[in-house]
mmCIF file of C-alpha atoms in Angstrom:
data_model
loop_
_atom_site.group_PDB
_atom_site.id
_atom_site.type_symbol
_atom_site.label_atom_id
_atom_site.label_comp_id
_atom_site.label_asym_id
_atom_site.label_seq_id
_atom_site.Cartn_x
_atom_site.Cartn_y
_atom_site.Cartn_z
ATOM 1 C CA MET A 255 12.084 8.187 -8.069
ATOM 2 C CA THR A 256 8.597 6.723 -7.939
ATOM 3 C CA THR A 257 6.719 6.270 -4.686
ATOM 4 C CA ALA A 258 3.977 3.672 -4.404
ATOM 5 C CA ILE A 259 1.173 4.674 -2.060
ATOM 6 C CA ASP A 260 -0.491 2.237 0.313
ATOM 7 C CA THR A 261 -4.249 2.303 0.805
ATOM 8 C CA ASN A 262 -3.967 3.456 4.423
ATOM 9 C CA ILE A 263 -2.262 6.715 3.407
ATOM 10 C CA LEU A 264 -5.119 7.736 1.109
ATOM 11 C CA VAL A 265 -7.746 6.680 3.646
ATOM 12 C CA ALA A 266 -6.051 8.911 6.228
ATOM 13 C CA LEU A 267 -5.850 11.735 3.680
ATOM 14 C CA TRP A 268 -9.568 11.539 2.901
ATOM 15 C CA ASN A 269 -10.618 11.296 6.546
ATOM 16 C CA GLU A 270 -10.247 14.811 7.926
ATOM 17 C CA ASP A 271 -10.980 13.501 11.434
ATOM 18 C CA ASP A 272 -8.039 11.084 11.261
ATOM 19 C CA SER A 273 -5.123 12.245 13.412
ATOM 20 C CA LEU A 274 -2.808 11.278 10.524
ATOM 21 C CA ASN A 275 -4.617 13.403 7.921
ATOM 22 C CA THR A 276 -2.175 16.319 7.937
ATOM 23 C CA LEU A 277 0.831 14.007 8.146
ATOM 24 C CA ALA A 278 -0.446 11.959 5.196
ATOM 25 C CA ARG A 279 -0.894 15.123 3.136
ATOM 26 C CA SER A 280 2.637 16.312 3.980
ATOM 27 C CA ALA A 281 4.147 12.902 3.220
ATOM 28 C CA LEU A 282 2.365 12.772 -0.154
ATOM 29 C CA ASP A 283 3.519 16.290 -1.025
ATOM 30 C CA ALA A 284 7.107 15.377 -0.105
ATOM 31 C CA ALA A 285 6.955 12.160 -2.141
ATOM 32 C CA LEU A 286 5.579 14.025 -5.143
ATOM 33 C CA GLY A 287 8.420 16.519 -4.802
ATOM 34 C CA ARG A 288 10.887 13.643 -5.199
ATOM 35 C CA GLY A 289 9.207 12.007 -8.184
ATOM 36 C CA SER A 290 6.038 10.367 -9.412
ATOM 37 C CA LEU A 291 3.274 8.653 -7.438
ATOM 38 C CA VAL A 292 1.625 5.325 -8.229
ATOM 39 C CA ILE A 293 -0.891 2.964 -6.700
ATOM 40 C CA ALA A 294 -1.095 -0.737 -7.453
ATOM 41 C CA ALA A 295 -4.396 -2.121 -8.737
ATOM 42 C CA PRO A 296 -5.202 -3.697 -5.319
ATOM 43 C CA VAL A 297 -5.029 -0.233 -3.727
ATOM 44 C CA PHE A 298 -7.562 1.085 -6.226
ATOM 45 C CA ALA A 299 -9.830 -1.883 -5.467
ATOM 46 C CA GLU A 300 -9.532 -1.394 -1.699
ATOM 47 C CA LEU A 301 -10.292 2.319 -2.017
ATOM 48 C CA LEU A 302 -13.630 1.503 -3.629
ATOM 49 C CA ALA A 303 -14.743 0.271 -0.206
ATOM 50 C CA ALA A 304 -14.281 3.736 1.297
ATOM 51 C CA PRO A 305 -17.580 5.491 2.083
ATOM 52 C CA SER A 306 -18.832 7.785 -0.695
ATOM 53 C CA ARG A 307 -16.126 6.651 -3.113
ATOM 54 C CA ASP A 308 -16.804 5.188 -6.518
ATOM 55 C CA GLU A 309 -14.805 4.554 -9.672
ATOM 56 C CA ALA A 310 -15.562 7.999 -11.092
ATOM 57 C CA PHE A 311 -14.314 9.663 -7.906
ATOM 58 C CA LEU A 312 -11.155 7.550 -7.863
ATOM 59 C CA ASP A 313 -10.440 8.133 -11.555
ATOM 60 C CA SER A 314 -10.890 11.877 -11.070
ATOM 61 C CA PHE A 315 -8.783 11.933 -7.887
ATOM 62 C CA CYS A 316 -5.918 10.076 -9.570
ATOM 63 C CA ARG A 317 -6.063 12.275 -12.668
ATOM 64 C CA GLU A 318 -6.138 15.524 -10.636
ATOM 65 C CA THR A 319 -3.308 14.482 -8.310
ATOM 66 C CA GLY A 320 -1.144 12.866 -10.971
ATOM 67 C CA ILE A 321 -1.250 9.475 -9.284
ATOM 68 C CA SER A 322 -0.998 6.693 -11.843
ATOM 69 C CA VAL A 323 -2.582 3.280 -11.395
ATOM 70 C CA ASP A 324 -0.523 0.230 -12.294
ATOM 71 C CA TRP A 325 -3.133 -2.290 -13.380
ATOM 72 C CA ASN A 326 -0.618 -5.011 -14.255
ATOM 73 C CA LEU A 327 0.726 -7.320 -11.586
ATOM 74 C CA ASP A 328 2.940 -9.907 -13.217
ATOM 75 C CA GLU A 329 3.795 -13.406 -12.071
ATOM 76 C CA VAL A 330 6.862 -12.254 -10.134
ATOM 77 C CA VAL A 331 4.730 -9.934 -7.991
ATOM 78 C CA TRP A 332 2.176 -12.652 -7.265
ATOM 79 C CA ARG A 333 4.864 -15.167 -6.325
ATOM 80 C CA MET A 334 6.730 -12.676 -4.129
ATOM 81 C CA ALA A 335 3.498 -11.673 -2.393
ATOM 82 C CA GLY A 336 2.586 -15.318 -1.874
ATOM 83 C CA ARG A 337 5.958 -16.127 -0.295
ATOM 84 C CA ALA A 338 5.775 -13.053 1.965
ATOM 85 C CA PHE A 339 2.210 -13.961 2.973
ATOM 86 C CA GLN A 340 3.316 -17.543 3.689
ATOM 87 C CA LEU A 341 6.098 -16.324 6.000
ATOM 88 C CA TYR A 342 3.693 -13.906 7.682
ATOM 89 C CA ILE A 343 1.251 -16.735 8.407
ATOM 90 C CA ALA A 344 4.092 -18.838 9.848
ATOM 91 C CA ARG A 345 5.185 -15.953 12.114
ATOM 92 C CA ARG A 346 1.585 -15.377 13.170
ATOM 93 C CA ARG A 347 1.111 -19.054 14.080
ATOM 94 C CA LYS A 348 4.336 -19.016 16.072
ATOM 95 C CA LEU A 349 3.093 -15.988 18.018
ATOM 96 C CA ARG A 350 -0.321 -17.616 18.411
ATOM 97 C CA GLY A 351 -2.168 -15.110 16.254
ATOM 98 C CA SER A 352 -1.219 -11.966 18.126
ATOM 99 C CA GLY A 353 -1.752 -8.597 16.515
ATOM 100 C CA GLN A 354 -3.917 -7.385 13.688
ATOM 101 C CA ARG A 355 -4.639 -9.977 11.007
ATOM 102 C CA ARG A 356 -3.497 -9.097 7.482
ATOM 103 C CA ILE A 357 -4.810 -10.154 4.094
ATOM 104 C CA LEU A 358 -3.006 -10.958 0.857
ATOM 105 C CA THR A 359 -3.605 -7.455 -0.530
ATOM 106 C CA HIS A 360 -1.055 -5.988 1.891
ATOM 107 C CA PHE A 361 1.600 -8.270 0.456
ATOM 108 C CA LEU A 362 0.645 -7.587 -3.163
ATOM 109 C CA ILE A 363 1.132 -3.863 -2.555
ATOM 110 C CA GLY A 364 4.577 -4.411 -1.021
ATOM 111 C CA ALA A 365 5.661 -6.923 -3.682
ATOM 112 C CA HIS A 366 4.538 -4.524 -6.422
ATOM 113 C CA ALA A 367 6.748 -1.793 -4.950
ATOM 114 C CA VAL A 368 9.758 -4.106 -4.576
ATOM 115 C CA GLN A 369 9.480 -5.570 -8.071
ATOM 116 C CA ASN A 370 9.275 -2.139 -9.680
ATOM 117 C CA GLY A 371 11.989 -0.514 -7.566
ATOM 118 C CA PHE A 372 9.537 1.918 -5.982
ATOM 119 C CA ARG A 373 9.572 3.310 -2.467
ATOM 120 C CA LEU A 374 6.419 2.575 -0.464
ATOM 121 C CA LEU A 375 4.580 5.235 1.522
ATOM 122 C CA THR A 376 2.598 3.379 4.186
ATOM 123 C CA LEU A 377 1.425 3.391 7.774
ATOM 124 C CA ASP A 378 2.375 -0.298 8.091
ATOM 125 C CA TYR A 379 6.138 0.011 8.578
ATOM 126 C CA ARG A 380 6.641 -3.129 10.695
ATOM 127 C CA LEU A 381 4.603 -5.412 8.447
ATOM 128 C CA ASN A 382 6.394 -4.271 5.301
ATOM 129 C CA ARG A 383 9.849 -4.316 6.905
ATOM 130 C CA ALA A 384 9.352 -7.923 8.023
ATOM 131 C CA ALA A 385 7.894 -9.013 4.672
ATOM 132 C CA PHE A 386 10.199 -7.066 2.330
ATOM 133 C CA PRO A 387 13.589 -6.291 3.906
ATOM 134 C CA ARG A 388 14.906 -4.656 0.692
ATOM 135 C CA LEU A 389 11.943 -2.308 0.332
ATOM 136 C CA VAL A 390 12.537 1.390 0.931
ATOM 137 C CA ILE A 391 9.699 2.364 3.246
ATOM 138 C CA LEU A 392 8.448 5.871 3.894
ATOM 139 C CA THR A 393 5.986 6.506 6.683
ATOM 140 C CA VAL A 394 4.348 9.453 8.407
#
């Protein structure tokens, strides 16, 4: 079974000072033991914003760890992400904007996992559960 990896897992993995670093590493090892690992193109793009990370680093990291990058997000993924984002905005308005604000990328990552039948390894359990009830979510 394939596990899609959310950006926040890799950020925690790369930040040795993060309290979730060891848990992220263990969760990735466990997911790899159950099958392959993949990141959606938006994850790759978000990771470029990490300090001291560039395309060469990311390409090398993915190659060395066996993480594949799915560069293709088809229409179904975009539509699913858009609907989930729309519902999120409606919930946020109803609650008067409480909590951390999310961007479309979060929903693209979840929709990509749903559409492809992947599990999603993430730190954002509540967001993904609300947006994608059918998604199998793994967290640390």
